[in-house]
Amino acid sequence: MPLSARFWKTYAVLALLGLLLLAAPNLIWWLSASPSERAWLLARYPFLLVLIVLVLGGIYALWLHVYQTHVRPIDQLTDAIHQVLDGHTLPPLPQASTRELRKLQEAVTELARRHRLHSTTPAAAPLHRERNLLATLLGELPEAVLVCRTSGQILLYNETARRLLETPEHPGAIGLGRSIFHSLDRDLIVFALDELAYRLRQQHPRPTVHFATCLPSGQLVRVQAAPIRDEADRLETFMLLLQPLRSEAEPFEIIRGADLLQALDLQLREAGVSLQLEGVTGTLWLRVRLPEAFEALRRLAFQLHQETSCTQLLARTTSENGRVHLWLRPLDGHPQALERLQPYVQEPSLQALLQEHQATLQLDGEALRLTLPASPPPHSGAARAFLPGPSAARRPIYADLSLLETSEATPLDDRPLRSLIYTVFDTETTGLHPEQGDEIIAIGAVRIVGGRIRPEETFDQLVNPRRPISLDSVRVHGIQPVLLQDKPPIEEVLPRFYRFARDTVLVGHNVAFDLKFIRQKEKALGLRFDQPVLDTMLLAAVVDPERQHYGLDELAAAFGIEPVGRHSALGDALITAELLLRLLPLLEQRGIHTLRQAREAIQQSRPARNRYGRIS
């Protein structure tokens, strides 16, 4: 068993004291001895060397016995108590070697039992009931609900929001510790904040903002934003309610012209028609009745495609004197056939809709021109007095409710380990050598936000390696080649994992092995996983440098973590996440509180100095 520096320092002090005790009487005798007596002693110096070795060996054996039977077990009990105080179960305790240690272990076990009972006492029941009530209400709401900071941090969301805003191409876009800017345009949120701040300044009785927008999926949704002010009356957080537009008649909504054309572009693509935009900006707002207005625009574009046989359309917008002009012009096909649209333009239902919007639609050469009133300009900049910083609305920082106490201005390296957002991941591969052609066949990951594992925010994907898998690898992970035949290749999976893990701290067990496979693909895919990385194997070596093995199985057993799903990517990621949470209080006990301190301690750990390899 490797021994810690503390052991050797203490032994050096004890050995020095032992030698001093041995040398002191001999020195006194030497000073008073005659020359013949000194010569007699010098003739027997080999026996003196043997005596010194025996003294040093005796001191070593005695100190090793005391260290292993008293000092180290007490250290392990201290670590166990810190884990219990941090909310974890009591890890397995080593067998006591003395009656006193056995009594101490019994006291620690009883302390853990009472602590667990205390955490579930009736005094805590009202808080649990309130949380369950809030979760039930949010879960039953038909609207998507999100609570965000003005910097874009998602602090709360319900299942409806996750289903509405996540797509297969963007897994994990919605979650605690993510940014709303991954799903909604940043300028749109800034507009909402400006409007909210303006209404707050005007002391509006209901300072809410209603507008519509287009999601990346092409779906049009109605959005309601409401302010949540802090004790200093600053606009630090806000709530968003999102609901898909229904087919029945709806009141007029304000929407950006760019969003309408984005939704139109996505629908035209399905018919093989590309839409080129010219002069379209995010500052052009319209007030229209949805979804009727969009449906009319969609039918008009498809009618234009059918009559002219075009595959490319140009959409150009201009604004003057409070009016918005939209031109739709075919770039190929038969533009001269545009006159065939005249009967459609004159349809009573379309004319009624145009009249309702105070709009006109007419043929203008080889283009259709739609003219309608512009929405009043938004109150740009009105939110600045309410926001916590001069550019807070434009900083995409990700947080959990518990991270509200952490200043956003604090550099990432100086933030407490408990306040960080982690993506804990693992991979399964065809072999051990990516430089020889081995490939990733599975990636699994889970997020830790606010010191808690978020099992609802996971990434789990098998990958087609497009190469044979060795029998030895199959014996480890159990993934048969037939299971991978219809799975996407790494060129599709790794960019999705990149989006899932961005802006978080990456964590793995012996993570250098997994990163070696990822680094092999970064350049070809135009990706760069440049976030900080922590390794639970090295953190465990920092916490317990005397341990012989730091494999995931050994550490899980030592900390009492049930190894469910071992040797599957997601299963190992969940075990690693639980291991990280067990290590945090032990790191703090050793004076390691921030990310910078953890990274520096890792560099000094024994496995890092030994340039470790793969440890499963």
XYZ file of C-alpha atoms in Angstrom:
616
model
C 0.000 0.000 0.000
C 1.491 3.401 -0.930
C 1.914 5.619 2.115
C 1.155 9.306 2.222
C 3.641 12.128 2.589
C 2.230 12.726 6.069
C 3.293 9.216 7.116
C 6.853 9.695 5.893
C 7.196 13.162 7.417
C 6.064 11.846 10.781
C 8.383 8.859 10.471
C 11.309 11.158 9.659
C 10.640 13.164 12.820
C 10.340 9.986 14.957
C 13.481 8.509 13.412
C 15.411 11.699 14.083
C 14.274 11.711 17.705
C 15.234 8.041 18.048
C 18.705 8.660 16.659
C 19.174 11.646 18.936
C 18.208 9.537 21.949
C 20.659 6.862 20.817
C 23.468 9.281 20.027
C 23.222 11.554 23.085
C 24.621 9.144 25.730
C 27.237 7.855 23.291
C 28.383 11.395 22.544
C 28.719 12.155 26.248
C 30.724 8.937 26.728
C 32.907 9.783 23.708
C 33.832 13.174 25.083
C 34.956 11.659 28.404
C 36.591 8.481 26.974
C 40.332 7.857 26.697
C 42.054 7.370 23.325
C 42.201 3.605 23.803
C 38.482 3.459 24.626
C 37.682 5.518 21.546
C 39.789 3.175 19.399
C 37.949 0.184 20.836
C 34.587 1.795 19.917
C 35.684 2.690 16.384
C 36.795 -0.907 15.826
C 33.211 -1.987 16.403
C 31.459 0.544 14.102
C 29.718 -2.214 12.023
C 27.833 -3.209 15.130
C 26.842 0.433 15.619
C 25.478 0.587 12.071
C 23.443 -2.556 12.702
C 22.114 -0.999 15.888
C 21.093 2.164 14.032
C 19.310 0.094 11.361
C 17.498 -1.892 14.045
C 16.406 1.305 15.793
C 15.141 2.850 12.541
C 13.390 -0.394 11.580
C 11.783 -0.682 14.986
C 10.529 2.876 14.837
C 9.149 2.248 11.312
C 7.350 -0.950 12.344
C 5.863 0.654 15.450
C 4.728 3.795 13.618
C 3.292 1.726 10.726
C 1.265 -0.341 13.190
C -0.071 2.760 14.961
C -0.800 4.452 11.635
C -2.720 1.510 10.171
C -4.639 0.607 13.327
C -5.446 4.082 14.661
C -4.559 7.079 12.459
C -5.893 5.903 9.091
C -9.122 4.365 10.507
C -9.850 7.649 12.298
C -9.263 9.534 9.025
C -11.697 7.168 7.285
C -14.285 7.707 10.022
C -13.873 11.476 9.650
C -14.466 11.221 5.903
C -17.529 9.036 6.531
C -19.007 11.623 8.930
C -18.492 14.407 6.375
C -20.310 12.348 3.739
C -23.242 11.767 6.118
C -23.390 15.480 6.940
C -23.449 16.178 3.191
C -26.599 14.079 2.824
C -25.099 10.821 1.575
C -25.502 7.364 3.097
C -22.793 6.052 5.397
C -20.109 4.293 3.288
C -18.809 0.872 4.339
C -16.470 1.179 7.336
C -13.249 -0.861 7.629
C -13.060 -3.577 10.234
C -12.010 -2.111 13.574
C -8.714 -3.419 14.936
C -9.249 -2.267 18.524
C -12.130 -2.145 20.966
C -11.964 1.658 21.123
C -12.249 1.995 17.343
C -15.149 -0.450 17.296
C -17.011 1.719 19.831
C -16.277 4.819 17.755
C -17.612 3.113 14.615
C -20.801 2.145 16.459
C -21.245 5.776 17.531
C -20.738 7.000 13.934
C -23.267 4.440 12.638
C -25.823 5.604 15.222
C -25.112 9.239 14.315
C -25.778 8.467 10.638
C -29.059 6.710 11.516
C -30.296 9.632 13.623
C -29.221 12.155 10.999
C -31.253 10.277 8.390
C -34.279 10.181 10.696
C -33.927 13.883 11.484
C -33.945 14.781 7.780
C -37.352 13.085 7.398
C -39.009 14.442 10.563
C -42.476 16.056 10.451
C -40.823 19.486 10.681
C -39.609 19.040 7.110
C -42.949 17.709 5.848
C -44.531 21.119 4.986
C -41.575 21.991 2.758
C -41.819 18.636 0.969
C -45.572 19.118 0.515
C -45.050 22.582 -0.980
C -42.439 21.260 -3.382
C -44.662 18.378 -4.438
C -47.600 20.759 -4.911
C -45.509 23.082 -7.090
C -44.203 20.132 -9.116
C -47.743 18.821 -9.609
C -49.077 22.214 -10.712
C -46.243 22.742 -13.176
C -46.594 19.220 -14.503
C -50.323 19.606 -15.168
C -50.138 23.004 -16.888
C -50.749 22.783 -20.650
C -48.328 25.672 -21.211
C -44.570 25.354 -21.253
C -43.233 27.167 -18.178
C -39.687 28.447 -17.728
C -38.154 30.733 -15.116
C -34.920 32.373 -16.254
C -32.416 34.951 -15.135
C -31.899 37.997 -17.321
C -28.560 36.470 -18.336
C -30.411 33.545 -19.933
C -30.035 30.998 -17.131
C -32.872 28.485 -16.882
C -33.800 28.144 -13.214
C -37.020 26.157 -13.528
C -38.933 24.370 -16.262
C -41.691 21.795 -16.629
C -41.968 18.711 -18.789
C -44.112 20.543 -21.352
C -41.276 23.029 -21.927
C -38.780 20.232 -22.455
C -41.002 18.462 -25.000
C -41.750 21.699 -26.841
C -38.234 23.114 -27.088
C -36.018 20.044 -27.378
C -35.371 18.363 -30.714
C -33.462 15.189 -31.663
C -30.761 17.421 -33.154
C -30.462 19.459 -29.917
C -30.756 17.020 -26.983
C -30.579 18.610 -23.562
C -31.227 22.116 -24.885
C -33.644 22.630 -22.012
C -32.522 21.826 -18.495
C -31.376 23.334 -15.245
C -28.081 24.984 -15.925
C -28.800 25.592 -19.605
C -29.454 28.827 -21.456
C -32.751 29.832 -22.998
C -30.663 31.364 -25.789
C -30.091 27.850 -27.169
C -33.828 27.656 -27.971
C -35.023 31.256 -28.335
C -33.179 34.038 -30.114
C -31.169 36.279 -27.781
C -32.520 39.484 -29.360
C -36.050 38.223 -28.752
C -35.357 37.848 -25.022
C -33.738 41.291 -24.901
C -36.862 42.716 -26.574
C -39.058 41.032 -23.937
C -36.895 42.384 -21.101
C -36.997 45.894 -22.549
C -40.775 45.763 -22.813
C -41.103 44.406 -19.277
C -38.830 47.118 -17.899
C -40.825 49.814 -19.713
C -44.075 48.542 -18.217
C -42.516 48.389 -14.754
C -41.362 51.992 -15.056
C -44.835 53.016 -16.124
C -46.191 51.111 -13.076
C -48.445 49.079 -15.312
C -50.898 46.994 -13.208
C -50.080 43.843 -15.258
C -46.540 44.267 -16.601
C -46.545 41.312 -18.985
C -45.487 41.042 -22.626
C -47.188 38.932 -25.303
C -45.626 38.052 -28.633
C -45.233 35.164 -31.055
C -42.128 33.565 -32.479
C -40.871 30.634 -34.510
C -38.976 27.825 -32.785
C -35.975 26.161 -34.469
C -38.325 23.290 -35.353
C -40.432 25.681 -37.425
C -43.377 25.671 -34.995
C -45.076 28.983 -34.253
C -45.712 29.583 -30.556
C -47.307 32.268 -28.437
C -45.035 33.610 -25.679
C -45.995 35.467 -22.514
C -43.229 37.010 -20.401
C -43.738 38.229 -16.828
C -41.196 39.896 -14.495
C -39.965 38.538 -11.160
C -38.288 41.331 -9.197
C -35.835 40.891 -6.322
C -35.772 42.655 -2.950
C -34.034 45.684 -4.483
C -36.811 45.947 -7.098
C -34.452 44.908 -9.881
C -35.525 42.784 -12.809
C -33.228 39.785 -12.232
C -35.525 36.909 -13.203
C -38.543 36.475 -15.415
C -41.051 33.802 -16.356
C -41.931 32.577 -19.840
C -45.139 30.794 -20.796
C -45.122 29.211 -24.262
C -48.023 27.601 -26.081
C -48.304 26.365 -29.679
C -50.653 28.451 -31.812
C -54.020 26.781 -32.214
C -55.968 26.589 -35.440
C -58.955 28.517 -34.128
C -59.191 32.310 -34.253
C -56.690 34.076 -31.994
C -56.196 37.728 -31.044
C -53.605 39.834 -32.852
C -50.016 39.074 -31.884
C -46.786 40.946 -32.496
C -44.133 38.872 -34.255
C -40.914 39.615 -36.032
C -41.062 39.428 -39.792
C -37.913 37.291 -39.663
C -39.734 34.686 -37.572
C -42.637 34.479 -39.996
C -40.279 34.015 -42.928
C -38.223 31.441 -41.004
C -41.346 29.351 -40.431
C -42.272 29.758 -44.112
C -38.762 28.731 -45.182
C -38.910 25.500 -43.167
C -42.257 24.548 -44.710
C -41.105 25.364 -48.252
C -38.008 23.204 -47.835
C -40.210 20.164 -47.359
C -41.619 20.846 -50.841
C -38.155 21.273 -52.346
C -38.316 25.086 -52.557
C -35.570 27.281 -51.112
C -36.339 30.749 -49.775
C -33.657 33.440 -50.027
C -34.007 36.409 -47.683
C -32.995 39.967 -48.496
C -33.269 42.974 -46.174
C -34.866 40.889 -43.421
C -33.787 42.059 -39.953
C -34.752 41.186 -36.390
C -35.963 44.727 -35.713
C -38.966 44.552 -38.057
C -42.116 43.763 -36.056
C -45.613 43.056 -37.353
C -48.993 42.854 -35.679
C -50.992 40.027 -37.240
C -53.642 37.482 -36.421
C -52.088 34.074 -36.033
C -52.144 31.444 -37.302
C -54.508 32.717 -40.032
C -52.027 35.275 -41.377
C -49.225 32.741 -41.591
C -51.472 30.163 -43.221
C -52.460 32.712 -45.881
C -48.783 33.550 -46.503
C -47.925 29.857 -46.737
C -50.734 29.172 -49.232
C -49.652 32.192 -51.277
C -46.040 30.946 -51.464
C -47.114 27.411 -52.413
C -49.532 28.784 -55.030
C -46.656 30.836 -56.437
C -44.490 27.694 -56.568
C -47.167 25.658 -58.330
C -48.084 28.255 -60.949
C -44.509 29.224 -61.884
C -42.796 25.823 -61.277
C -40.066 27.672 -59.382
C -37.680 26.000 -56.915
C -36.190 29.242 -55.583
C -38.025 32.203 -54.111
C -36.675 35.592 -53.044
C -38.290 37.302 -50.058
C -37.327 40.977 -49.751
C -38.599 43.394 -47.118
C -38.495 47.169 -46.760
C -40.078 49.564 -44.287
C -41.147 53.173 -44.775
C -43.708 55.524 -43.281
C -44.965 52.927 -40.814
C -45.640 50.367 -43.558
C -43.838 47.083 -44.274
C -43.458 45.847 -47.855
C -42.780 42.166 -48.558
C -41.925 41.078 -52.101
C -42.072 37.417 -53.133
C -40.356 36.818 -56.473
C -39.567 33.505 -58.220
C -35.903 33.212 -59.222
C -36.408 30.385 -61.702
C -39.235 28.545 -63.452
C -41.753 30.701 -65.352
C -42.092 34.089 -63.624
C -44.363 35.306 -66.442
C -47.007 32.869 -65.200
C -47.436 35.042 -62.122
C -50.691 36.471 -63.517
C -52.357 33.106 -62.902
C -52.389 34.001 -59.190
C -54.877 36.823 -59.763
C -57.952 34.658 -58.990
C -56.378 33.507 -55.729
C -55.546 37.102 -54.750
C -59.178 38.091 -55.288
C -60.623 35.325 -53.135
C -63.146 36.823 -50.637
C -61.581 35.068 -47.622
C -58.130 36.427 -48.441
C -59.472 39.915 -49.115
C -61.314 39.872 -45.785
C -58.119 38.904 -43.988
C -56.201 41.657 -45.785
C -58.847 44.201 -44.878
C -58.763 43.095 -41.254
C -55.010 43.725 -41.225
C -55.289 46.990 -43.203
C -53.037 45.312 -45.772
C -52.880 45.101 -49.548
C -51.669 42.356 -51.899
C -50.960 43.056 -55.571
C -48.927 41.900 -58.539
C -45.836 44.063 -59.067
C -44.116 43.014 -62.289
C -42.682 39.538 -61.732
C -43.259 39.663 -57.959
C -46.071 39.699 -55.423
C -46.049 42.644 -53.025
C -47.693 42.446 -49.626
C -48.009 45.739 -47.723
C -49.199 45.972 -44.103
C -48.736 48.251 -41.086
C -45.606 47.908 -38.965
C -45.945 47.303 -35.234
C -44.947 50.225 -32.972
C -41.190 50.068 -32.266
C -40.215 48.327 -29.014
C -38.860 50.276 -26.058
C -35.234 49.370 -26.727
C -32.893 49.757 -23.772
C -35.622 50.251 -21.180
C -34.467 47.219 -19.177
C -30.979 48.534 -18.462
C -31.927 50.275 -15.198
C -33.515 47.088 -13.878
C -30.806 44.636 -14.865
C -28.044 43.648 -12.420
C -25.232 44.670 -14.781
C -24.619 46.788 -17.887
C -24.706 43.827 -20.260
C -26.348 41.119 -18.182
C -29.007 40.356 -20.783
C -26.322 39.390 -23.283
C -24.196 37.053 -21.147
C -25.199 33.413 -21.585
C -24.320 32.015 -18.136
C -26.043 28.836 -16.961
C -27.324 28.317 -13.438
C -29.579 26.426 -11.094
C -31.791 27.948 -8.398
C -29.097 27.240 -5.824
C -26.575 29.186 -7.919
C -28.359 32.488 -7.454
C -25.973 33.076 -4.561
C -22.952 32.800 -6.880
C -21.887 36.020 -8.569
C -21.877 35.796 -12.351
C -18.794 38.029 -12.423
C -16.730 35.404 -10.584
C -14.270 33.666 -12.956
C -15.100 30.020 -13.521
C -11.833 28.830 -11.943
C -12.628 30.731 -8.742
C -16.160 29.395 -8.303
C -16.960 26.846 -5.598
C -17.014 23.250 -6.798
C -20.569 22.873 -5.496
C -21.814 25.764 -7.633
C -20.503 24.396 -10.929
C -22.549 22.666 -13.599
C -21.043 19.341 -14.607
C -21.518 16.989 -17.533
C -20.360 13.587 -16.292
C -19.775 11.250 -19.231
C -18.346 7.921 -20.296
C -17.733 6.157 -23.581
C -17.611 2.576 -24.770
C -15.226 1.763 -27.622
C -14.201 -0.982 -30.032
C -10.750 -1.115 -28.412
C -8.102 0.889 -26.599
C -6.242 2.592 -29.450
C -7.951 5.358 -31.475
C -4.703 6.015 -33.332
C -4.994 2.463 -34.698
C -8.588 2.913 -35.854
C -10.621 2.036 -32.756
C -13.912 3.967 -32.546
C -16.512 5.085 -30.016
C -19.618 2.874 -29.981
C -21.562 4.568 -27.123
C -21.640 7.886 -25.294
C -23.542 8.330 -22.050
C -23.742 11.456 -19.897
C -25.716 13.023 -17.072
C -25.725 16.549 -15.673
C -25.041 17.649 -12.112
C -26.626 20.993 -11.250
C -26.730 22.566 -7.822
C -24.982 19.593 -6.248
C -27.612 17.106 -7.457
C -27.663 14.517 -10.206
C -30.358 15.310 -12.787
C -31.460 11.901 -14.105
C -33.993 13.589 -16.403
C -31.150 15.406 -18.189
C -29.150 12.611 -19.762
C -27.459 11.758 -23.044
C -27.459 8.111 -24.111
C -26.583 7.151 -27.677
C -25.153 4.080 -29.392
C -22.836 4.802 -32.334
C -22.195 2.832 -35.515
C -18.370 2.468 -35.634
C -18.406 1.230 -39.241
C -15.714 -1.297 -38.344
C -15.539 -4.691 -36.602
C -15.647 -4.909 -32.789
C -13.166 -7.164 -31.048
C -14.488 -10.029 -28.961
C -12.546 -8.740 -25.948
C -14.416 -5.406 -26.162
C -17.779 -7.151 -26.419
C -16.944 -9.128 -23.266
C -16.420 -5.818 -21.413
C -19.406 -3.738 -22.502
C -21.755 -6.427 -23.857
C -22.722 -4.381 -26.937
C -23.225 -6.767 -29.841
C -22.367 -5.500 -33.357
C -25.911 -6.188 -34.560
C -27.202 -3.518 -32.152
C -25.122 -0.841 -33.887
C -26.012 -1.444 -37.517
C -28.850 1.098 -37.680
C -27.297 3.638 -35.288
C -25.938 7.035 -36.417
C -22.176 7.442 -36.994
C -19.906 9.467 -34.726
C -20.078 12.378 -37.221
C -23.722 12.844 -36.170
C -23.487 11.872 -32.520
C -20.440 13.869 -31.389
C -21.849 17.295 -32.450
C -25.027 16.451 -30.506
C -22.983 15.546 -27.440
C -20.996 18.751 -27.891
C -24.213 20.792 -27.711
C -25.342 18.788 -24.677
C -22.078 19.379 -22.788
C -21.193 22.931 -23.808
C -20.701 25.554 -21.110
C -20.289 22.886 -18.411
C -17.332 21.261 -16.668
C -16.610 17.844 -18.172
C -16.101 15.004 -15.692
C -15.065 11.417 -16.298
C -13.292 8.526 -14.603
C -9.857 8.139 -16.146
C -11.186 10.746 -18.530
C -7.965 10.975 -20.550
C -8.936 7.726 -22.264
C -12.341 9.057 -23.357
C -10.929 12.436 -24.404
C -8.310 10.698 -26.545
C -11.096 9.309 -28.750
C -12.938 12.646 -28.820
C -9.817 14.678 -29.675
C -9.242 12.316 -32.613
C -12.509 13.567 -34.181
C -12.526 17.267 -33.264
C -10.632 18.678 -36.219
C -12.613 16.797 -38.864
C -15.934 17.853 -37.304
C -14.944 21.454 -36.550
C -15.494 20.994 -32.812
C -13.423 21.884 -29.771
C -14.238 20.601 -26.296
C -12.332 23.407 -24.580
C -14.165 23.478 -21.244
C -12.432 22.542 -17.966
C -12.111 18.811 -17.244
C -12.041 16.974 -13.911
C -11.149 13.318 -13.372
C -12.751 11.454 -10.456
C -9.884 8.959 -10.480
C -7.398 11.758 -9.807
C -9.706 13.490 -7.328
C -9.945 10.212 -5.404
C -6.136 10.080 -5.391
C -6.099 13.592 -3.933
C -8.544 12.578 -1.202
C -6.894 9.221 -0.425
C -3.321 9.053 -1.760
C -2.663 5.767 0.095
C -5.172 3.704 -1.846
C -3.669 0.959 -3.973
C -6.301 0.959 -6.778
C -8.519 3.758 -8.125
C -10.715 1.764 -10.467
C -14.381 2.672 -10.644
C -15.443 -0.664 -9.128
C -13.085 -0.291 -6.164
C -14.114 3.284 -5.465
C -17.830 2.511 -5.816
C -17.454 -0.284 -3.265
C -15.436 1.941 -0.921
C -18.089 4.685 -0.993
C -21.074 2.345 -0.861
C -22.279 3.224 -4.381
C -24.383 0.532 -6.008
C -22.804 -0.223 -9.438
C -26.032 -0.330 -11.456
C -25.481 -0.461 -15.226
C -21.731 -1.031 -14.930
C -19.851 -1.133 -18.274
C -22.610 0.732 -20.086
C -21.812 4.324 -21.018
C -24.748 5.910 -19.188
C -24.482 3.472 -16.265
C -20.816 4.300 -15.714
C -21.572 8.025 -16.066
C -24.196 7.795 -13.301
C -21.786 5.914 -11.018
C -19.082 8.510 -11.735
C -21.527 11.338 -10.991
C -22.398 9.804 -7.617
C -18.684 9.334 -6.915
C -18.020 13.021 -7.672
C -20.699 14.106 -5.202
C -19.168 11.816 -2.553
C -15.737 13.365 -3.148
C -16.813 17.023 -2.895
C -17.155 17.195 0.930
C -13.864 15.328 1.324
C -12.108 17.794 -0.975
C -13.531 20.691 1.016
C -12.301 19.061 4.221
C -8.808 19.190 2.721
C -9.083 22.886 1.831
C -9.998 22.357 -1.840
C -13.075 24.489 -2.503
C -12.749 25.983 -5.997
C -12.242 24.626 -9.489
C -8.757 26.154 -9.632
C -7.731 24.436 -6.396
C -9.087 21.102 -7.632
C -7.201 21.326 -10.922
C -3.977 22.249 -9.157
C -4.384 19.385 -6.676
C -5.009 16.936 -9.531
C -1.713 17.900 -11.160
C 0.116 16.957 -7.957
C -1.653 13.600 -7.471
C 0.349 10.379 -7.759
C -1.510 8.951 -10.839
C -1.127 12.265 -12.694
C 2.615 12.312 -11.987
C 2.896 8.702 -13.139
C 1.121 9.503 -16.461
C -1.648 6.965 -15.858
C -3.290 4.810 -18.477
C -6.701 3.160 -18.807
C -8.149 1.950 -15.484
C -11.585 0.379 -15.776
